[in-house]
Amino acid sequence: MGVPLYCTKIAKRFGREVEHEGHSHGMHVFAAPPSVVVDLCRFLKDDPELRFNFLSDICGVDRYPQTPRFEVVYHLYSIPLKWRLRIKCRVDDPPRVSSVVGVWKTANWHEREAYDMYGIVFDGHPDLRRIYMWEEFEGYPMRKDFPLRGYKDTYNPFGEEKTETSSSSLSDDQDNNSSQPGEKR
Amino acid sequence: MGILENRFPDNVFFSTADSIINWSRKSALWPETFGIACCAIEMIATGCSRYDLDRFGIVFRPSPRQSDVMVIAGTVTKKFAPVVRRLYDQMPEPRWVIAMGTCAITGGVYNTYAVVQGSELVVPVDVHVPGCPPRPEALMHGFLLLQEKIQKSHVLRRHDPESAMAG
């Protein structure tokens, strides 16, 4: 199998902005800066010869202590042509990327997940709320500086004590129970 | 029972009355149809014809208002804990709770930021049924233990036998 059509097309359209990072796990990988991700996605979806009409996943990655710290990974699939490809987008801290909800509607919940777990903010997202954790939850649990067992409270006596450094990025007026949802007796 | 509860001494009349009340309570334990995770599958199997909880008078009810046992069958996450508490609060007294499975007892392998480390922290638990998930026989044993506990409980009689003697 030679170089797939989408590799040459991406190289032709975006030149050096989008870098080809090789082939792994059955997929060609491209690295795109946050500024061109939406354009690249729209191009891949709308081009009549590519038709990547299905966004199978958006993942967040925390590469702490590397910089840029975060990475957003898009997995695309072309249903008519049976092609898969992966786009990686490295973002700084605090992480901000443009939303691709305008390209694929399904990105809505994927982006909410990445926001919930990693705190990656998707500009232009219509409804960027937490999707797994409750509204009052503080912190982003999949970040590497978030303790695995969470913070100590009445429901979680084995969690870590909140210290000044660990809660510095969070709001100031929190007591032990503030991370519990709803009423408590 | 309201004003009559735990007011009377231990004597033939009240201990007989207690044993009748307890017998009637333990013979028709109605659990909530309420399962949280994989333990619920085992709980459903226990209720179905092969294991058949009905023969103990245990019939699943669709509303907490009609039930007197809550089987916490699964992992209680912190997000779900207020719901468990509310369902417990909606049950009429007397009410009992069975924590089914390791997750419900201690949080199990999920020693994480999202999981309540034991449903004891949310509602008072009467019987713990260990297992991951417990087999239907284990849950049935849990129900039988609960029946034993109910049969021994004081309803009209005072809790403390010494003060009951004095009174």
PDB file of C-alpha atoms in Angstrom, chain B:
ATOM      1  CA  MET B   1     -45.926   2.405  65.633  1.00  0.00           C
ATOM      2  CA  GLY B   2     -45.225   5.959  66.731  1.00  0.00           C
ATOM      3  CA  ILE B   3     -45.948   6.524  70.414  1.00  0.00           C
ATOM      4  CA  LEU B   4     -46.140   2.832  71.282  1.00  0.00           C
ATOM      5  CA  GLU B   5     -42.648   1.994  70.111  1.00  0.00           C
ATOM      6  CA  ASN B   6     -40.022   0.937  72.659  1.00  0.00           C
ATOM      7  CA  ARG B   7     -42.112   1.926  75.678  1.00  0.00           C
ATOM      8  CA  PHE B   8     -42.989  -1.342  77.325  1.00  0.00           C
ATOM      9  CA  PRO B   9     -41.212  -3.767  79.623  1.00  0.00           C
ATOM     10  CA  ASP B  10     -40.101  -7.273  78.733  1.00  0.00           C
ATOM     11  CA  ASN B  11     -42.979  -9.478  79.758  1.00  0.00           C
ATOM     12  CA  VAL B  12     -45.059 -12.245  78.266  1.00  0.00           C
ATOM     13  CA  PHE B  13     -47.596  -9.950  76.701  1.00  0.00           C
ATOM     14  CA  PHE B  14     -45.186  -7.583  74.968  1.00  0.00           C
ATOM     15  CA  SER B  15     -42.623 -10.161  73.957  1.00  0.00           C
ATOM     16  CA  THR B  16     -45.407 -12.194  72.332  1.00  0.00           C
ATOM     17  CA  ALA B  17     -46.726  -9.098  70.622  1.00  0.00           C
ATOM     18  CA  ASP B  18     -43.193  -8.266  69.454  1.00  0.00           C
ATOM     19  CA  SER B  19     -42.643 -11.696  68.033  1.00  0.00           C
ATOM     20  CA  ILE B  20     -45.907 -11.479  66.074  1.00  0.00           C
ATOM     21  CA  ILE B  21     -45.038  -8.033  64.737  1.00  0.00           C
ATOM     22  CA  ASN B  22     -41.518  -9.132  63.847  1.00  0.00           C
ATOM     23  CA  TRP B  23     -42.776 -12.295  62.199  1.00  0.00           C
ATOM     24  CA  SER B  24     -45.123 -10.291  60.023  1.00  0.00           C
ATOM     25  CA  ARG B  25     -42.398  -7.798  59.147  1.00  0.00           C
ATOM     26  CA  LYS B  26     -39.788 -10.367  58.239  1.00  0.00           C
ATOM     27  CA  SER B  27     -42.218 -12.496  56.237  1.00  0.00           C
ATOM     28  CA  ALA B  28     -42.985  -9.806  53.689  1.00  0.00           C
ATOM     29  CA  LEU B  29     -39.759  -7.986  52.975  1.00  0.00           C
ATOM     30  CA  TRP B  30     -40.318  -5.907  49.910  1.00  0.00           C
ATOM     31  CA  PRO B  31     -37.106  -4.645  48.355  1.00  0.00           C
ATOM     32  CA  GLU B  32     -36.899  -1.743  45.944  1.00  0.00           C
ATOM     33  CA  THR B  33     -36.356  -2.525  42.289  1.00  0.00           C
ATOM     34  CA  PHE B  34     -33.124  -0.619  42.421  1.00  0.00           C
ATOM     35  CA  GLY B  35     -29.769  -1.703  41.043  1.00  0.00           C
ATOM     36  CA  ILE B  36     -26.735   0.421  40.379  1.00  0.00           C
ATOM     37  CA  ALA B  37     -24.154  -1.797  38.703  1.00  0.00           C
ATOM     38  CA  CYS B  38     -23.278  -5.389  37.856  1.00  0.00           C
ATOM     39  CA  CYS B  39     -24.462  -6.690  41.257  1.00  0.00           C
ATOM     40  CA  ALA B  40     -27.962  -5.764  40.110  1.00  0.00           C
ATOM     41  CA  ILE B  41     -27.767  -8.524  37.490  1.00  0.00           C
ATOM     42  CA  GLU B  42     -27.150 -11.027  40.272  1.00  0.00           C
ATOM     43  CA  MET B  43     -29.976  -9.452  42.275  1.00  0.00           C
ATOM     44  CA  ILE B  44     -32.330  -9.859  39.296  1.00  0.00           C
ATOM     45  CA  ALA B  45     -31.242 -13.480  38.956  1.00  0.00           C
ATOM     46  CA  THR B  46     -32.007 -13.985  42.636  1.00  0.00           C
ATOM     47  CA  GLY B  47     -35.495 -12.618  42.125  1.00  0.00           C
ATOM     48  CA  CYS B  48     -36.185 -14.744  39.052  1.00  0.00           C
ATOM     49  CA  SER B  49     -37.566 -18.243  38.962  1.00  0.00           C
ATOM     50  CA  ARG B  50     -34.330 -20.257  39.308  1.00  0.00           C
ATOM     51  CA  TYR B  51     -33.517 -18.848  42.746  1.00  0.00           C
ATOM     52  CA  ASP B  52     -36.930 -17.347  43.445  1.00  0.00           C
ATOM     53  CA  LEU B  53     -36.899 -14.862  46.296  1.00  0.00           C
ATOM     54  CA  ASP B  54     -40.708 -14.918  46.285  1.00  0.00           C
ATOM     55  CA  ARG B  55     -40.752 -18.061  48.382  1.00  0.00           C
ATOM     56  CA  PHE B  56     -39.385 -16.008  51.303  1.00  0.00           C
ATOM     57  CA  GLY B  57     -42.098 -13.413  50.795  1.00  0.00           C
ATOM     58  CA  ILE B  58     -39.539 -11.135  49.173  1.00  0.00           C
ATOM     59  CA  VAL B  59     -41.170  -9.370  46.250  1.00  0.00           C
ATOM     60  CA  PHE B  60     -39.569  -6.496  44.378  1.00  0.00           C
ATOM     61  CA  ARG B  61     -41.605  -3.307  44.420  1.00  0.00           C
ATOM     62  CA  PRO B  62     -41.257  -0.500  41.905  1.00  0.00           C
ATOM     63  CA  SER B  63     -41.478   2.349  44.413  1.00  0.00           C
ATOM     64  CA  PRO B  64     -39.546   3.208  47.570  1.00  0.00           C
ATOM     65  CA  ARG B  65     -42.866   4.195  49.165  1.00  0.00           C
ATOM     66  CA  GLN B  66     -43.986   0.568  49.007  1.00  0.00           C
ATOM     67  CA  SER B  67     -40.752  -1.099  50.020  1.00  0.00           C
ATOM     68  CA  ASP B  68     -38.979  -1.760  53.267  1.00  0.00           C
ATOM     69  CA  VAL B  69     -35.603  -3.108  52.128  1.00  0.00           C
ATOM     70  CA  MET B  70     -33.072  -1.354  49.965  1.00  0.00           C
ATOM     71  CA  VAL B  71     -30.499  -3.587  48.313  1.00  0.00           C
ATOM     72  CA  ILE B  72     -27.562  -1.413  47.340  1.00  0.00           C
ATOM     73  CA  ALA B  73     -26.452  -3.552  44.416  1.00  0.00           C
ATOM     74  CA  GLY B  74     -23.390  -1.904  42.941  1.00  0.00           C
ATOM     75  CA  THR B  75     -20.876   0.892  43.090  1.00  0.00           C
ATOM     76  CA  VAL B  76     -22.184   4.041  44.739  1.00  0.00           C
ATOM     77  CA  THR B  77     -20.517   6.977  43.049  1.00  0.00           C
ATOM     78  CA  LYS B  78     -20.378  10.355  44.732  1.00  0.00           C
ATOM     79  CA  LYS B  79     -22.623  11.711  42.023  1.00  0.00           C
ATOM     80  CA  PHE B  80     -25.223   9.058  42.780  1.00  0.00           C
ATOM     81  CA  ALA B  81     -24.955   9.149  46.584  1.00  0.00           C
ATOM     82  CA  PRO B  82     -27.665  11.854  47.019  1.00  0.00           C
ATOM     83  CA  VAL B  83     -30.057   9.695  44.978  1.00  0.00           C
ATOM     84  CA  VAL B  84     -29.384   6.677  47.209  1.00  0.00           C
ATOM     85  CA  ARG B  85     -29.970   8.854  50.252  1.00  0.00           C
ATOM     86  CA  ARG B  86     -33.194  10.241  48.843  1.00  0.00           C
ATOM     87  CA  LEU B  87     -34.514   6.769  48.003  1.00  0.00           C
ATOM     88  CA  TYR B  88     -33.715   5.711  51.542  1.00  0.00           C
ATOM     89  CA  ASP B  89     -35.480   8.748  52.963  1.00  0.00           C
ATOM     90  CA  GLN B  90     -38.557   8.038  50.860  1.00  0.00           C
ATOM     91  CA  MET B  91     -38.980   4.550  52.310  1.00  0.00           C
ATOM     92  CA  PRO B  92     -41.502   4.284  55.153  1.00  0.00           C
ATOM     93  CA  GLU B  93     -40.231   2.968  58.450  1.00  0.00           C
ATOM     94  CA  PRO B  94     -39.378   0.309  59.477  1.00  0.00           C
ATOM     95  CA  ARG B  95     -36.728   0.027  56.760  1.00  0.00           C
ATOM     96  CA  TRP B  96     -33.556  -1.940  56.274  1.00  0.00           C
ATOM     97  CA  VAL B  97     -30.575  -1.788  53.991  1.00  0.00           C
ATOM     98  CA  ILE B  98     -28.504  -4.614  52.504  1.00  0.00           C
ATOM     99  CA  ALA B  99     -25.153  -3.593  51.049  1.00  0.00           C
ATOM    100  CA  MET B 100     -24.562  -6.102  48.284  1.00  0.00           C
ATOM    101  CA  GLY B 101     -21.079  -6.640  46.910  1.00  0.00           C
ATOM    102  CA  THR B 102     -17.642  -5.298  47.686  1.00  0.00           C
ATOM    103  CA  CYS B 103     -18.231  -1.935  46.013  1.00  0.00           C
ATOM    104  CA  ALA B 104     -21.262  -1.184  48.139  1.00  0.00           C
ATOM    105  CA  ILE B 105     -19.452  -2.322  51.289  1.00  0.00           C
ATOM    106  CA  THR B 106     -16.128  -0.492  50.934  1.00  0.00           C
ATOM    107  CA  GLY B 107     -15.915   0.986  47.471  1.00  0.00           C
ATOM    108  CA  GLY B 108     -14.107  -2.153  46.355  1.00  0.00           C
ATOM    109  CA  VAL B 109     -11.355  -1.732  43.807  1.00  0.00           C
ATOM    110  CA  TYR B 110     -12.638   1.749  43.052  1.00  0.00           C
ATOM    111  CA  ASN B 111     -10.541   3.620  45.553  1.00  0.00           C
ATOM    112  CA  THR B 112     -10.825   6.760  43.448  1.00  0.00           C
ATOM    113  CA  TYR B 113     -12.007  10.337  43.458  1.00  0.00           C
ATOM    114  CA  ALA B 114     -15.461   9.437  42.167  1.00  0.00           C
ATOM    115  CA  VAL B 115     -16.630   6.558  44.378  1.00  0.00           C
ATOM    116  CA  VAL B 116     -18.118   6.571  47.879  1.00  0.00           C
ATOM    117  CA  GLN B 117     -15.852   4.419  50.046  1.00  0.00           C
ATOM    118  CA  GLY B 118     -18.639   2.312  51.521  1.00  0.00           C
ATOM    119  CA  SER B 119     -22.383   2.951  51.386  1.00  0.00           C
ATOM    120  CA  GLU B 120     -22.294   3.011  55.215  1.00  0.00           C
ATOM    121  CA  LEU B 121     -21.213   6.638  54.738  1.00  0.00           C
ATOM    122  CA  VAL B 122     -24.506   7.439  53.009  1.00  0.00           C
ATOM    123  CA  VAL B 123     -27.175   5.244  54.631  1.00  0.00           C
ATOM    124  CA  PRO B 124     -27.172   2.953  57.692  1.00  0.00           C
ATOM    125  CA  VAL B 125     -26.508  -0.623  56.543  1.00  0.00           C
ATOM    126  CA  ASP B 126     -27.957  -3.694  58.319  1.00  0.00           C
ATOM    127  CA  VAL B 127     -26.448  -6.594  56.380  1.00  0.00           C
ATOM    128  CA  HIS B 128     -23.284  -6.716  54.296  1.00  0.00           C
ATOM    129  CA  VAL B 129     -23.165  -9.385  51.588  1.00  0.00           C
ATOM    130  CA  PRO B 130     -19.569  -9.801  50.382  1.00  0.00           C
ATOM    131  CA  GLY B 131     -18.647 -10.973  46.906  1.00  0.00           C
ATOM    132  CA  CYS B 132     -17.840  -9.490  43.537  1.00  0.00           C
ATOM    133  CA  PRO B 133     -20.604  -9.947  42.666  1.00  0.00           C
ATOM    134  CA  PRO B 134     -22.149 -12.201  45.357  1.00  0.00           C
ATOM    135  CA  ARG B 135     -23.848 -15.291  44.036  1.00  0.00           C
ATOM    136  CA  PRO B 136     -27.643 -15.424  44.356  1.00  0.00           C
ATOM    137  CA  GLU B 137     -27.235 -17.871  47.248  1.00  0.00           C
ATOM    138  CA  ALA B 138     -25.169 -15.264  49.075  1.00  0.00           C
ATOM    139  CA  LEU B 139     -27.824 -12.604  48.604  1.00  0.00           C
ATOM    140  CA  MET B 140     -30.467 -15.044  49.795  1.00  0.00           C
ATOM    141  CA  HIS B 141     -28.308 -15.738  52.840  1.00  0.00           C
ATOM    142  CA  GLY B 142     -28.154 -11.977  53.381  1.00  0.00           C
ATOM    143  CA  PHE B 143     -31.927 -11.790  53.329  1.00  0.00           C
ATOM    144  CA  LEU B 144     -32.167 -14.675  55.779  1.00  0.00           C
ATOM    145  CA  LEU B 145     -29.720 -12.923  58.102  1.00  0.00           C
ATOM    146  CA  LEU B 146     -31.833  -9.800  57.863  1.00  0.00           C
ATOM    147  CA  GLN B 147     -34.922 -11.816  58.755  1.00  0.00           C
ATOM    148  CA  GLU B 148     -33.027 -13.181  61.762  1.00  0.00           C
ATOM    149  CA  LYS B 149     -32.119  -9.651  62.780  1.00  0.00           C
ATOM    150  CA  ILE B 150     -35.697  -8.469  62.412  1.00  0.00           C
ATOM    151  CA  GLN B 151     -37.022 -11.395  64.471  1.00  0.00           C
ATOM    152  CA  LYS B 152     -34.727 -10.380  67.317  1.00  0.00           C
ATOM    153  CA  SER B 153     -35.527  -6.682  67.249  1.00  0.00           C
ATOM    154  CA  HIS B 154     -37.523  -4.849  69.900  1.00  0.00           C
ATOM    155  CA  VAL B 155     -40.666  -3.162  68.687  1.00  0.00           C
ATOM    156  CA  LEU B 156     -42.948  -2.495  71.644  1.00  0.00           C
ATOM    157  CA  ARG B 157     -40.362  -3.507  74.217  1.00  0.00           C
ATOM    158  CA  ARG B 158     -37.632  -1.164  75.365  1.00  0.00           C
ATOM    159  CA  HIS B 159     -34.165  -1.662  73.927  1.00  0.00           C
ATOM    160  CA  ASP B 160     -32.441  -1.823  77.280  1.00  0.00           C
ATOM    161  CA  PRO B 161     -33.734  -4.829  79.274  1.00  0.00           C
ATOM    162  CA  GLU B 162     -32.549  -3.418  82.644  1.00  0.00           C
ATOM    163  CA  SER B 163     -34.597  -0.238  82.404  1.00  0.00           C
ATOM    164  CA  ALA B 164     -37.490  -2.342  81.135  1.00  0.00           C
ATOM    165  CA  MET B 165     -37.291  -4.364  84.371  1.00  0.00           C
ATOM    166  CA  ALA B 166     -37.321  -1.197  86.440  1.00  0.00           C
ATOM    167  CA  GLY B 167     -40.244   0.219  84.474  1.00  0.00           C
TER     168      GLY B 167
END
